[in-house]
Amino acid sequence: MAKNSKSMVPEAREALNRFKMEAASEVGVNLKNGYNGDLTSKQAGSVGGQMVKKMIKSYEDSMK
């Protein structure tokens, strides 16, 4: 997580972690709670990409 994650509201951190786990599950990446430094760049990128896709879709749906 980011350096400033300690200043993040605990509920927001939990929600972000749930969102990340959900996105990882959708792309077939097995994330663990805590350290995931053993992931390849491709795996980590696919999780981040899926998160962005879901955020964009959510925003577009809210515009309708």
mmCIF file as Biopython writes it, N, C-alpha, C and O atoms, coordinates in Angstrom:
data_model
#
loop_
_atom_site.group_PDB
_atom_site.id
_atom_site.type_symbol
_atom_site.label_atom_id
_atom_site.label_alt_id
_atom_site.label_comp_id
_atom_site.label_asym_id
_atom_site.label_entity_id
_atom_site.label_seq_id
_atom_site.pdbx_PDB_ins_code
_atom_site.Cartn_x
_atom_site.Cartn_y
_atom_site.Cartn_z
_atom_site.occupancy
_atom_site.B_iso_or_equiv
_atom_site.auth_seq_id
_atom_site.auth_asym_id
_atom_site.pdbx_PDB_model_num
ATOM 1   N N  . MET A ? 1  ? 0.827   -1.184  0.000   1.0 0.0 1  A 1 
ATOM 2   C CA . MET A ? 1  ? 0.000   0.000   0.000   1.0 0.0 1  A 1 
ATOM 3   C C  . MET A ? 1  ? 0.871   1.246   0.000   1.0 0.0 1  A 1 
ATOM 4   O O  . MET A ? 1  ? 2.087   1.191   0.184   1.0 0.0 1  A 1 
ATOM 5   N N  . ALA A ? 2  ? 0.212   2.350   -0.209  1.0 0.0 2  A 1 
ATOM 6   C CA . ALA A ? 2  ? 0.927   3.626   -0.252  1.0 0.0 2  A 1 
ATOM 7   C C  . ALA A ? 2  ? 1.536   3.963   1.101   1.0 0.0 2  A 1 
ATOM 8   O O  . ALA A ? 2  ? 1.106   3.466   2.142   1.0 0.0 2  A 1 
ATOM 9   N N  . LYS A ? 3  ? 2.550   4.822   1.056   1.0 0.0 3  A 1 
ATOM 10  C CA . LYS A ? 3  ? 3.219   5.244   2.280   1.0 0.0 3  A 1 
ATOM 11  C C  . LYS A ? 3  ? 2.262   5.861   3.284   1.0 0.0 3  A 1 
ATOM 12  O O  . LYS A ? 3  ? 2.406   5.659   4.490   1.0 0.0 3  A 1 
ATOM 13  N N  . ASN A ? 4  ? 1.290   6.609   2.797   1.0 0.0 4  A 1 
ATOM 14  C CA . ASN A ? 4  ? 0.394   7.319   3.689   1.0 0.0 4  A 1 
ATOM 15  C C  . ASN A ? 4  ? -0.814  6.483   4.092   1.0 0.0 4  A 1 
ATOM 16  O O  . ASN A ? 4  ? -1.819  7.045   4.526   1.0 0.0 4  A 1 
ATOM 17  N N  . SER A ? 5  ? -0.750  5.172   3.967   1.0 0.0 5  A 1 
ATOM 18  C CA . SER A ? 5  ? -1.886  4.325   4.294   1.0 0.0 5  A 1 
ATOM 19  C C  . SER A ? 5  ? -2.261  4.407   5.764   1.0 0.0 5  A 1 
ATOM 20  O O  . SER A ? 5  ? -3.387  4.063   6.123   1.0 0.0 5  A 1 
ATOM 21  N N  . LYS A ? 6  ? -1.350  4.854   6.629   1.0 0.0 6  A 1 
ATOM 22  C CA . LYS A ? 6  ? -1.669  4.987   8.043   1.0 0.0 6  A 1 
ATOM 23  C C  . LYS A ? 6  ? -2.643  6.128   8.279   1.0 0.0 6  A 1 
ATOM 24  O O  . LYS A ? 6  ? -3.369  6.119   9.273   1.0 0.0 6  A 1 
ATOM 25  N N  . SER A ? 7  ? -2.673  7.107   7.392   1.0 0.0 7  A 1 
ATOM 26  C CA . SER A ? 7  ? -3.594  8.224   7.547   1.0 0.0 7  A 1 
ATOM 27  C C  . SER A ? 7  ? -4.953  7.933   6.919   1.0 0.0 7  A 1 
ATOM 28  O O  . SER A ? 7  ? -5.863  8.758   7.001   1.0 0.0 7  A 1 
ATOM 29  N N  . MET A ? 8  ? -5.096  6.771   6.295   1.0 0.0 8  A 1 
ATOM 30  C CA . MET A ? 8  ? -6.342  6.401   5.656   1.0 0.0 8  A 1 
ATOM 31  C C  . MET A ? 8  ? -7.371  5.981   6.721   1.0 0.0 8  A 1 
ATOM 32  O O  . MET A ? 8  ? -7.013  5.350   7.716   1.0 0.0 8  A 1 
ATOM 33  N N  . VAL A ? 9  ? -8.620  6.325   6.512   1.0 0.0 9  A 1 
ATOM 34  C CA . VAL A ? 9  ? -9.690  5.917   7.410   1.0 0.0 9  A 1 
ATOM 35  C C  . VAL A ? 9  ? -9.751  4.384   7.403   1.0 0.0 9  A 1 
ATOM 36  O O  . VAL A ? 9  ? -9.774  3.782   6.330   1.0 0.0 9  A 1 
ATOM 37  N N  . PRO A ? 10 ? -9.777  3.748   8.567   1.0 0.0 10 A 1 
ATOM 38  C CA . PRO A ? 10 ? -9.755  2.278   8.616   1.0 0.0 10 A 1 
ATOM 39  C C  . PRO A ? 10 ? -10.841 1.621   7.766   1.0 0.0 10 A 1 
ATOM 40  O O  . PRO A ? 10 ? -10.590 0.600   7.125   1.0 0.0 10 A 1 
ATOM 41  N N  . GLU A ? 11 ? -12.034 2.193   7.756   1.0 0.0 11 A 1 
ATOM 42  C CA . GLU A ? 11 ? -13.119 1.612   6.957   1.0 0.0 11 A 1 
ATOM 43  C C  . GLU A ? 11 ? -12.798 1.692   5.468   1.0 0.0 11 A 1 
ATOM 44  O O  . GLU A ? 11 ? -13.132 0.783   4.707   1.0 0.0 11 A 1 
ATOM 45  N N  . ALA A ? 12 ? -12.149 2.783   5.053   1.0 0.0 12 A 1 
ATOM 46  C CA . ALA A ? 12 ? -11.781 2.938   3.644   1.0 0.0 12 A 1 
ATOM 47  C C  . ALA A ? 12 ? -10.711 1.923   3.269   1.0 0.0 12 A 1 
ATOM 48  O O  . ALA A ? 12 ? -10.753 1.349   2.181   1.0 0.0 12 A 1 
ATOM 49  N N  . ARG A ? 13 ? -9.756  1.699   4.160   1.0 0.0 13 A 1 
ATOM 50  C CA . ARG A ? 13 ? -8.698  0.719   3.895   1.0 0.0 13 A 1 
ATOM 51  C C  . ARG A ? 13 ? -9.304  -0.673  3.739   1.0 0.0 13 A 1 
ATOM 52  O O  . ARG A ? 13 ? -8.924  -1.419  2.836   1.0 0.0 13 A 1 
ATOM 53  N N  . GLU A ? 14 ? -10.240 -1.021  4.609   1.0 0.0 14 A 1 
ATOM 54  C CA . GLU A ? 14 ? -10.892 -2.332  4.532   1.0 0.0 14 A 1 
ATOM 55  C C  . GLU A ? 14 ? -11.673 -2.477  3.234   1.0 0.0 14 A 1 
ATOM 56  O O  . GLU A ? 14 ? -11.613 -3.525  2.590   1.0 0.0 14 A 1 
ATOM 57  N N  . ALA A ? 15 ? -12.407 -1.434  2.841   1.0 0.0 15 A 1 
ATOM 58  C CA . ALA A ? 15 ? -13.182 -1.471  1.605   1.0 0.0 15 A 1 
ATOM 59  C C  . ALA A ? 15 ? -12.270 -1.616  0.394   1.0 0.0 15 A 1 
ATOM 60  O O  . ALA A ? 15 ? -12.576 -2.365  -0.534  1.0 0.0 15 A 1 
ATOM 61  N N  . LEU A ? 16 ? -11.155 -0.901  0.404   1.0 0.0 16 A 1 
ATOM 62  C CA . LEU A ? 16 ? -10.206 -0.984  -0.704  1.0 0.0 16 A 1 
ATOM 63  C C  . LEU A ? 16 ? -9.603  -2.387  -0.790  1.0 0.0 16 A 1 
ATOM 64  O O  . LEU A ? 16 ? -9.427  -2.919  -1.886  1.0 0.0 16 A 1 
ATOM 65  N N  . ASN A ? 17 ? -9.289  -2.980  0.343   1.0 0.0 17 A 1 
ATOM 66  C CA . ASN A ? 17 ? -8.750  -4.343  0.341   1.0 0.0 17 A 1 
ATOM 67  C C  . ASN A ? 17 ? -9.772  -5.353  -0.169  1.0 0.0 17 A 1 
ATOM 68  O O  . ASN A ? 17 ? -9.419  -6.271  -0.909  1.0 0.0 17 A 1 
ATOM 69  N N  . ARG A ? 18 ? -11.042 -5.191  0.222   1.0 0.0 18 A 1 
ATOM 70  C CA . ARG A ? 18 ? -12.097 -6.090  -0.296  1.0 0.0 18 A 1 
ATOM 71  C C  . ARG A ? 18 ? -12.223 -5.932  -1.809  1.0 0.0 18 A 1 
ATOM 72  O O  . ARG A ? 18 ? -12.341 -6.918  -2.537  1.0 0.0 18 A 1 
ATOM 73  N N  . PHE A ? 19 ? -12.197 -4.684  -2.275  1.0 0.0 19 A 1 
ATOM 74  C CA . PHE A ? 19 ? -12.298 -4.394  -3.705  1.0 0.0 19 A 1 
ATOM 75  C C  . PHE A ? 19 ? -11.133 -5.030  -4.460  1.0 0.0 19 A 1 
ATOM 76  O O  . PHE A ? 19 ? -11.321 -5.613  -5.528  1.0 0.0 19 A 1 
ATOM 77  N N  . LYS A ? 20 ? -9.936  -4.915  -3.902  1.0 0.0 20 A 1 
ATOM 78  C CA . LYS A ? 20 ? -8.743  -5.490  -4.531  1.0 0.0 20 A 1 
ATOM 79  C C  . LYS A ? 20 ? -8.853  -7.014  -4.598  1.0 0.0 20 A 1 
ATOM 80  O O  . LYS A ? 20 ? -8.530  -7.615  -5.622  1.0 0.0 20 A 1 
ATOM 81  N N  . MET A ? 21 ? -9.306  -7.637  -3.512  1.0 0.0 21 A 1 
ATOM 82  C CA . MET A ? 21 ? -9.452  -9.097  -3.487  1.0 0.0 21 A 1 
ATOM 83  C C  . MET A ? 21 ? -10.499 -9.558  -4.502  1.0 0.0 21 A 1 
ATOM 84  O O  . MET A ? 21 ? -10.316 -10.578 -5.167  1.0 0.0 21 A 1 
ATOM 85  N N  . GLU A ? 22 ? -11.593 -8.808  -4.621  1.0 0.0 22 A 1 
ATOM 86  C CA . GLU A ? 22 ? -12.639 -9.135  -5.581  1.0 0.0 22 A 1 
ATOM 87  C C  . GLU A ? 22 ? -12.099 -9.051  -7.010  1.0 0.0 22 A 1 
ATOM 88  O O  . GLU A ? 22 ? -12.342 -9.942  -7.824  1.0 0.0 22 A 1 
ATOM 89  N N  . ALA A ? 23 ? -11.376 -7.989  -7.305  1.0 0.0 23 A 1 
ATOM 90  C CA . ALA A ? 23 ? -10.808 -7.813  -8.646  1.0 0.0 23 A 1 
ATOM 91  C C  . ALA A ? 23 ? -9.803  -8.924  -8.942  1.0 0.0 23 A 1 
ATOM 92  O O  . ALA A ? 23 ? -9.776  -9.454  -10.053 1.0 0.0 23 A 1 
ATOM 93  N N  . ALA A ? 24 ? -8.986  -9.278  -7.967  1.0 0.0 24 A 1 
ATOM 94  C CA . ALA A ? 24 ? -7.997  -10.345 -8.155  1.0 0.0 24 A 1 
ATOM 95  C C  . ALA A ? 24 ? -8.687  -11.665 -8.439  1.0 0.0 24 A 1 
ATOM 96  O O  . ALA A ? 24 ? -8.253  -12.427 -9.303  1.0 0.0 24 A 1 
ATOM 97  N N  . SER A ? 25 ? -9.744  -11.930 -7.724  1.0 0.0 25 A 1 
ATOM 98  C CA . SER A ? 25 ? -10.498 -13.166 -7.933  1.0 0.0 25 A 1 
ATOM 99  C C  . SER A ? 25 ? -11.065 -13.223 -9.353  1.0 0.0 25 A 1 
ATOM 100 O O  . SER A ? 25 ? -11.051 -14.277 -9.990  1.0 0.0 25 A 1 
ATOM 101 N N  . GLU A ? 26 ? -11.558 -12.095 -9.841  1.0 0.0 26 A 1 
ATOM 102 C CA . GLU A ? 26 ? -12.153 -12.044 -11.181 1.0 0.0 26 A 1 
ATOM 103 C C  . GLU A ? 26 ? -11.137 -12.315 -12.288 1.0 0.0 26 A 1 
ATOM 104 O O  . GLU A ? 26 ? -11.504 -12.835 -13.342 1.0 0.0 26 A 1 
ATOM 105 N N  . VAL A ? 27 ? -9.877  -11.974 -12.070 1.0 0.0 27 A 1 
ATOM 106 C CA . VAL A ? 27 ? -8.861  -12.211 -13.096 1.0 0.0 27 A 1 
ATOM 107 C C  . VAL A ? 27 ? -8.020  -13.452 -12.799 1.0 0.0 27 A 1 
ATOM 108 O O  . VAL A ? 27 ? -7.055  -13.740 -13.508 1.0 0.0 27 A 1 
ATOM 109 N N  . GLY A ? 28 ? -8.390  -14.184 -11.749 1.0 0.0 28 A 1 
ATOM 110 C CA . GLY A ? 28 ? -7.715  -15.451 -11.455 1.0 0.0 28 A 1 
ATOM 111 C C  . GLY A ? 28 ? -6.374  -15.323 -10.759 1.0 0.0 28 A 1 
ATOM 112 O O  . GLY A ? 28 ? -5.525  -16.206 -10.883 1.0 0.0 28 A 1 
ATOM 113 N N  . VAL A ? 29 ? -6.169  -14.234 -10.025 1.0 0.0 29 A 1 
ATOM 114 C CA . VAL A ? 29 ? -4.921  -14.045 -9.290  1.0 0.0 29 A 1 
ATOM 115 C C  . VAL A ? 29 ? -5.203  -14.339 -7.816  1.0 0.0 29 A 1 
ATOM 116 O O  . VAL A ? 29 ? -6.144  -13.796 -7.237  1.0 0.0 29 A 1 
ATOM 117 N N  . ASN A ? 30 ? -4.390  -15.193 -7.222  1.0 0.0 30 A 1 
ATOM 118 C CA . ASN A ? 30 ? -4.577  -15.581 -5.833  1.0 0.0 30 A 1 
ATOM 119 C C  . ASN A ? 30 ? -3.811  -14.624 -4.924  1.0 0.0 30 A 1 
ATOM 120 O O  . ASN A ? 30 ? -2.597  -14.747 -4.759  1.0 0.0 30 A 1 
ATOM 121 N N  . LEU A ? 31 ? -4.543  -13.655 -4.328  1.0 0.0 31 A 1 
ATOM 122 C CA . LEU A ? 31 ? -3.917  -12.718 -3.397  1.0 0.0 31 A 1 
ATOM 123 C C  . LEU A ? 31 ? -4.029  -13.260 -1.985  1.0 0.0 31 A 1 
ATOM 124 O O  . LEU A ? 31 ? -5.001  -13.927 -1.633  1.0 0.0 31 A 1 
ATOM 125 N N  . LYS A ? 32 ? -3.024  -12.964 -1.186  1.0 0.0 32 A 1 
ATOM 126 C CA . LYS A ? 32 ? -3.046  -13.304 0.229   1.0 0.0 32 A 1 
ATOM 127 C C  . LYS A ? 32 ? -3.230  -12.013 1.011   1.0 0.0 32 A 1 
ATOM 128 O O  . LYS A ? 32 ? -2.932  -10.929 0.509   1.0 0.0 32 A 1 
ATOM 129 N N  . ASN A ? 33 ? -3.720  -12.128 2.236   1.0 0.0 33 A 1 
ATOM 130 C CA . ASN A ? 33 ? -3.741  -10.951 3.110   1.0 0.0 33 A 1 
ATOM 131 C C  . ASN A ? 33 ? -2.300  -10.653 3.474   1.0 0.0 33 A 1 
ATOM 132 O O  . ASN A ? 33 ? -1.538  -11.556 3.819   1.0 0.0 33 A 1 
ATOM 133 N N  . GLY A ? 34 ? -1.932  -9.394  3.396   1.0 0.0 34 A 1 
ATOM 134 C CA . GLY A ? 34 ? -0.563  -9.012  3.718   1.0 0.0 34 A 1 
ATOM 135 C C  . GLY A ? 34 ? 0.313   -8.938  2.480   1.0 0.0 34 A 1 
ATOM 136 O O  . GLY A ? 34 ? -0.108  -8.429  1.442   1.0 0.0 34 A 1 
ATOM 137 N N  . TYR A ? 35 ? 1.516   -9.440  2.592   1.0 0.0 35 A 1 
ATOM 138 C CA . TYR A ? 35 ? 2.539   -9.317  1.551   1.0 0.0 35 A 1 
ATOM 139 C C  . TYR A ? 35 ? 2.224   -10.170 0.323   1.0 0.0 35 A 1 
ATOM 140 O O  . TYR A ? 35 ? 1.922   -11.357 0.454   1.0 0.0 35 A 1 
ATOM 141 N N  . ASN A ? 36 ? 2.290   -9.581  -0.850  1.0 0.0 36 A 1 
ATOM 142 C CA . ASN A ? 36 ? 2.068   -10.279 -2.107  1.0 0.0 36 A 1 
ATOM 143 C C  . ASN A ? 36 ? 3.195   -10.005 -3.095  1.0 0.0 36 A 1 
ATOM 144 O O  . ASN A ? 36 ? 2.968   -9.939  -4.303  1.0 0.0 36 A 1 
ATOM 145 N N  . GLY A ? 37 ? 4.408   -9.845  -2.578  1.0 0.0 37 A 1 
ATOM 146 C CA . GLY A ? 37 ? 5.550   -9.519  -3.411  1.0 0.0 37 A 1 
ATOM 147 C C  . GLY A ? 37 ? 5.979   -10.630 -4.340  1.0 0.0 37 A 1 
ATOM 148 O O  . GLY A ? 37 ? 6.852   -10.428 -5.184  1.0 0.0 37 A 1 
ATOM 149 N N  . ASP A ? 38 ? 5.380   -11.806 -4.199  1.0 0.0 38 A 1 
ATOM 150 C CA . ASP A ? 38 ? 5.733   -12.916 -5.075  1.0 0.0 38 A 1 
ATOM 151 C C  . ASP A ? 38 ? 4.935   -12.910 -6.378  1.0 0.0 38 A 1 
ATOM 152 O O  . ASP A ? 38 ? 5.135   -13.777 -7.228  1.0 0.0 38 A 1 
ATOM 153 N N  . LEU A ? 39 ? 4.029   -11.937 -6.544  1.0 0.0 39 A 1 
ATOM 154 C CA . LEU A ? 39 ? 3.262   -11.841 -7.787  1.0 0.0 39 A 1 
ATOM 155 C C  . LEU A ? 39 ? 4.157   -11.346 -8.909  1.0 0.0 39 A 1 
ATOM 156 O O  . LEU A ? 39 ? 5.090   -10.576 -8.682  1.0 0.0 39 A 1 
ATOM 157 N N  . THR A ? 40 ? 3.863   -11.794 -10.114 1.0 0.0 40 A 1 
ATOM 158 C CA . THR A ? 40 ? 4.578   -11.260 -11.268 1.0 0.0 40 A 1 
ATOM 159 C C  . THR A ? 40 ? 4.012   -9.881  -11.596 1.0 0.0 40 A 1 
ATOM 160 O O  . THR A ? 40 ? 2.933   -9.518  -11.128 1.0 0.0 40 A 1 
ATOM 161 N N  . SER A ? 41 ? 4.737   -9.128  -12.391 1.0 0.0 41 A 1 
ATOM 162 C CA . SER A ? 41 ? 4.251   -7.814  -12.821 1.0 0.0 41 A 1 
ATOM 163 C C  . SER A ? 41 ? 2.953   -7.957  -13.596 1.0 0.0 41 A 1 
ATOM 164 O O  . SER A ? 41 ? 2.047   -7.133  -13.468 1.0 0.0 41 A 1 
ATOM 165 N N  . LYS A ? 42 ? 2.869   -9.000  -14.395 1.0 0.0 42 A 1 
ATOM 166 C CA . LYS A ? 42 ? 1.660   -9.238  -15.183 1.0 0.0 42 A 1 
ATOM 167 C C  . LYS A ? 42 ? 0.467   -9.470  -14.272 1.0 0.0 42 A 1 
ATOM 168 O O  . LYS A ? 42 ? -0.609  -8.921  -14.511 1.0 0.0 42 A 1 
ATOM 169 N N  . GLN A ? 43 ? 0.642   -10.277 -13.225 1.0 0.0 43 A 1 
ATOM 170 C CA . GLN A ? 43 ? -0.456  -10.550 -12.297 1.0 0.0 43 A 1 
ATOM 171 C C  . GLN A ? 43 ? -0.875  -9.279  -11.561 1.0 0.0 43 A 1 
ATOM 172 O O  . GLN A ? 43 ? -2.064  -8.970  -11.476 1.0 0.0 43 A 1 
ATOM 173 N N  . ALA A ? 44 ? 0.096   -8.548  -11.032 1.0 0.0 44 A 1 
ATOM 174 C CA . ALA A ? 44 ? -0.212  -7.319  -10.299 1.0 0.0 44 A 1 
ATOM 175 C C  . ALA A ? 44 ? -0.895  -6.309  -11.215 1.0 0.0 44 A 1 
ATOM 176 O O  . ALA A ? 44 ? -1.843  -5.639  -10.804 1.0 0.0 44 A 1 
ATOM 177 N N  . GLY A ? 45 ? -0.423  -6.198  -12.439 1.0 0.0 45 A 1 
ATOM 178 C CA . GLY A ? 45 ? -1.017  -5.278  -13.394 1.0 0.0 45 A 1 
ATOM 179 C C  . GLY A ? 45 ? -2.426  -5.665  -13.772 1.0 0.0 45 A 1 
ATOM 180 O O  . GLY A ? 45 ? -3.274  -4.798  -13.982 1.0 0.0 45 A 1 
ATOM 181 N N  . SER A ? 46 ? -2.689  -6.963  -13.862 1.0 0.0 46 A 1 
ATOM 182 C CA . SER A ? 46 ? -4.036  -7.393  -14.212 1.0 0.0 46 A 1 
ATOM 183 C C  . SER A ? 46 ? -5.016  -7.071  -13.090 1.0 0.0 46 A 1 
ATOM 184 O O  . SER A ? 46 ? -6.172  -6.741  -13.355 1.0 0.0 46 A 1 
ATOM 185 N N  . VAL A ? 47 ? -4.570  -7.162  -11.846 1.0 0.0 47 A 1 
ATOM 186 C CA . VAL A ? 47 ? -5.434  -6.797  -10.715 1.0 0.0 47 A 1 
ATOM 187 C C  . VAL A ? 47 ? -5.721  -5.293  -10.760 1.0 0.0 47 A 1 
ATOM 188 O O  . VAL A ? 47 ? -6.877  -4.881  -10.657 1.0 0.0 47 A 1 
ATOM 189 N N  . GLY A ? 48 ? -4.689  -4.483  -10.911 1.0 0.0 48 A 1 
ATOM 190 C CA . GLY A ? 48 ? -4.879  -3.037  -10.989 1.0 0.0 48 A 1 
ATOM 191 C C  . GLY A ? 48 ? -5.746  -2.641  -12.172 1.0 0.0 48 A 1 
ATOM 192 O O  . GLY A ? 48 ? -6.606  -1.768  -12.054 1.0 0.0 48 A 1 
ATOM 193 N N  . GLY A ? 49 ? -5.523  -3.276  -13.299 1.0 0.0 49 A 1 
ATOM 194 C CA . GLY A ? 49 ? -6.324  -2.983  -14.489 1.0 0.0 49 A 1 
ATOM 195 C C  . GLY A ? 49 ? -7.791  -3.325  -14.290 1.0 0.0 49 A 1 
ATOM 196 O O  . GLY A ? 49 ? -8.674  -2.581  -14.718 1.0 0.0 49 A 1 
ATOM 197 N N  . GLN A ? 50 ? -8.048  -4.451  -13.639 1.0 0.0 50 A 1 
ATOM 198 C CA . GLN A ? 50 ? -9.429  -4.855  -13.364 1.0 0.0 50 A 1 
ATOM 199 C C  . GLN A ? 50 ? -10.095 -3.865  -12.410 1.0 0.0 50 A 1 
ATOM 200 O O  . GLN A ? 50 ? -11.274 -3.543  -12.560 1.0 0.0 50 A 1 
ATOM 201 N N  . MET A ? 51 ? -9.336  -3.391  -11.436 1.0 0.0 51 A 1 
ATOM 202 C CA . MET A ? 51 ? -9.889  -2.402  -10.502 1.0 0.0 51 A 1 
ATOM 203 C C  . MET A ? 51 ? -10.280 -1.130  -11.244 1.0 0.0 51 A 1 
ATOM 204 O O  . MET A ? 51 ? -11.351 -0.574  -10.998 1.0 0.0 51 A 1 
ATOM 205 N N  . VAL A ? 52 ? -9.424  -0.667  -12.148 1.0 0.0 52 A 1 
ATOM 206 C CA . VAL A ? 52 ? -9.712  0.542   -12.918 1.0 0.0 52 A 1 
ATOM 207 C C  . VAL A ? 52 ? -10.936 0.325   -13.803 1.0 0.0 52 A 1 
ATOM 208 O O  . VAL A ? 52 ? -11.802 1.196   -13.881 1.0 0.0 52 A 1 
ATOM 209 N N  . LYS A ? 53 ? -11.017 -0.827  -14.471 1.0 0.0 53 A 1 
ATOM 210 C CA . LYS A ? 53 ? -12.176 -1.120  -15.315 1.0 0.0 53 A 1 
ATOM 211 C C  . LYS A ? 53 ? -13.464 -1.070  -14.518 1.0 0.0 53 A 1 
ATOM 212 O O  . LYS A ? 53 ? -14.462 -0.514  -14.979 1.0 0.0 53 A 1 
ATOM 213 N N  . LYS A ? 54 ? -13.451 -1.653  -13.314 1.0 0.0 54 A 1 
ATOM 214 C CA . LYS A ? 54 ? -14.640 -1.662  -12.476 1.0 0.0 54 A 1 
ATOM 215 C C  . LYS A ? 54 ? -15.004 -0.254  -11.998 1.0 0.0 54 A 1 
ATOM 216 O O  . LYS A ? 54 ? -16.185 0.087   -11.922 1.0 0.0 54 A 1 
ATOM 217 N N  . MET A ? 55 ? -14.003 0.559   -11.676 1.0 0.0 55 A 1 
ATOM 218 C CA . MET A ? 55 ? -14.276 1.935   -11.244 1.0 0.0 55 A 1 
ATOM 219 C C  . MET A ? 55 ? -14.875 2.752   -12.384 1.0 0.0 55 A 1 
ATOM 220 O O  . MET A ? 55 ? -15.810 3.525   -12.173 1.0 0.0 55 A 1 
ATOM 221 N N  . ILE A ? 56 ? -14.339 2.583   -13.593 1.0 0.0 56 A 1 
ATOM 222 C CA . ILE A ? 56 ? -14.864 3.313   -14.752 1.0 0.0 56 A 1 
ATOM 223 C C  . ILE A ? 56 ? -16.295 2.889   -15.034 1.0 0.0 56 A 1 
ATOM 224 O O  . ILE A ? 56 ? -17.158 3.732   -15.280 1.0 0.0 56 A 1 
ATOM 225 N N  . LYS A ? 57 ? -16.554 1.581   -14.999 1.0 0.0 57 A 1 
ATOM 226 C CA . LYS A ? 57 ? -17.899 1.087   -15.240 1.0 0.0 57 A 1 
ATOM 227 C C  . LYS A ? 57 ? -18.884 1.636   -14.200 1.0 0.0 57 A 1 
ATOM 228 O O  . LYS A ? 57 ? -19.995 2.043   -14.539 1.0 0.0 57 A 1 
ATOM 229 N N  . SER A ? 58 ? -18.465 1.641   -12.941 1.0 0.0 58 A 1 
ATOM 230 C CA . SER A ? 58 ? -19.312 2.160   -11.883 1.0 0.0 58 A 1 
ATOM 231 C C  . SER A ? 58 ? -19.640 3.636   -12.121 1.0 0.0 58 A 1 
ATOM 232 O O  . SER A ? 58 ? -20.779 4.068   -11.947 1.0 0.0 58 A 1 
ATOM 233 N N  . TYR A ? 59 ? -18.632 4.393   -12.518 1.0 0.0 59 A 1 
ATOM 234 C CA . TYR A ? 59 ? -18.853 5.816   -12.795 1.0 0.0 59 A 1 
ATOM 235 C C  . TYR A ? 59 ? -19.788 5.995   -13.982 1.0 0.0 59 A 1 
ATOM 236 O O  . TYR A ? 59 ? -20.710 6.809   -13.927 1.0 0.0 59 A 1 
ATOM 237 N N  . GLU A ? 60 ? -19.559 5.244   -15.053 1.0 0.0 60 A 1 
ATOM 238 C CA . GLU A ? 60 ? -20.421 5.353   -16.234 1.0 0.0 60 A 1 
ATOM 239 C C  . GLU A ? 60 ? -21.858 4.982   -15.892 1.0 0.0 60 A 1 
ATOM 240 O O  . GLU A ? 60 ? -22.797 5.632   -16.351 1.0 0.0 60 A 1 
ATOM 241 N N  . ASP A ? 61 ? -22.028 3.938   -15.087 1.0 0.0 61 A 1 
ATOM 242 C CA . ASP A ? 61 ? -23.384 3.528   -14.702 1.0 0.0 61 A 1 
ATOM 243 C C  . ASP A ? 61 ? -24.071 4.598   -13.860 1.0 0.0 61 A 1 
ATOM 244 O O  . ASP A ? 61 ? -25.287 4.768   -13.946 1.0 0.0 61 A 1 
ATOM 245 N N  . SER A ? 62 ? -23.310 5.310   -13.059 1.0 0.0 62 A 1 
ATOM 246 C CA . SER A ? 62 ? -23.909 6.370   -12.225 1.0 0.0 62 A 1 
ATOM 247 C C  . SER A ? 62 ? -24.308 7.588   -13.052 1.0 0.0 62 A 1 
ATOM 248 O O  . SER A ? 62 ? -25.122 8.400   -12.612 1.0 0.0 62 A 1 
ATOM 249 N N  . MET A ? 63 ? -23.732 7.717   -14.260 1.0 0.0 63 A 1 
ATOM 250 C CA . MET A ? 63 ? -24.050 8.847   -15.131 1.0 0.0 63 A 1 
ATOM 251 C C  . MET A ? 63 ? -25.360 8.629   -15.888 1.0 0.0 63 A 1 
ATOM 252 O O  . MET A ? 63 ? -25.904 9.577   -16.454 1.0 0.0 63 A 1 
ATOM 253 N N  . LYS A ? 64 ? -25.869 7.413   -15.909 1.0 0.0 64 A 1 
ATOM 254 C CA . LYS A ? 64 ? -27.075 7.098   -16.688 1.0 0.0 64 A 1 
ATOM 255 C C  . LYS A ? 64 ? -28.329 7.526   -15.973 1.0 0.0 64 A 1 
ATOM 256 O O  . LYS A ? 64 ? -29.430 7.335   -16.490 1.0 0.0 64 A 1 
#
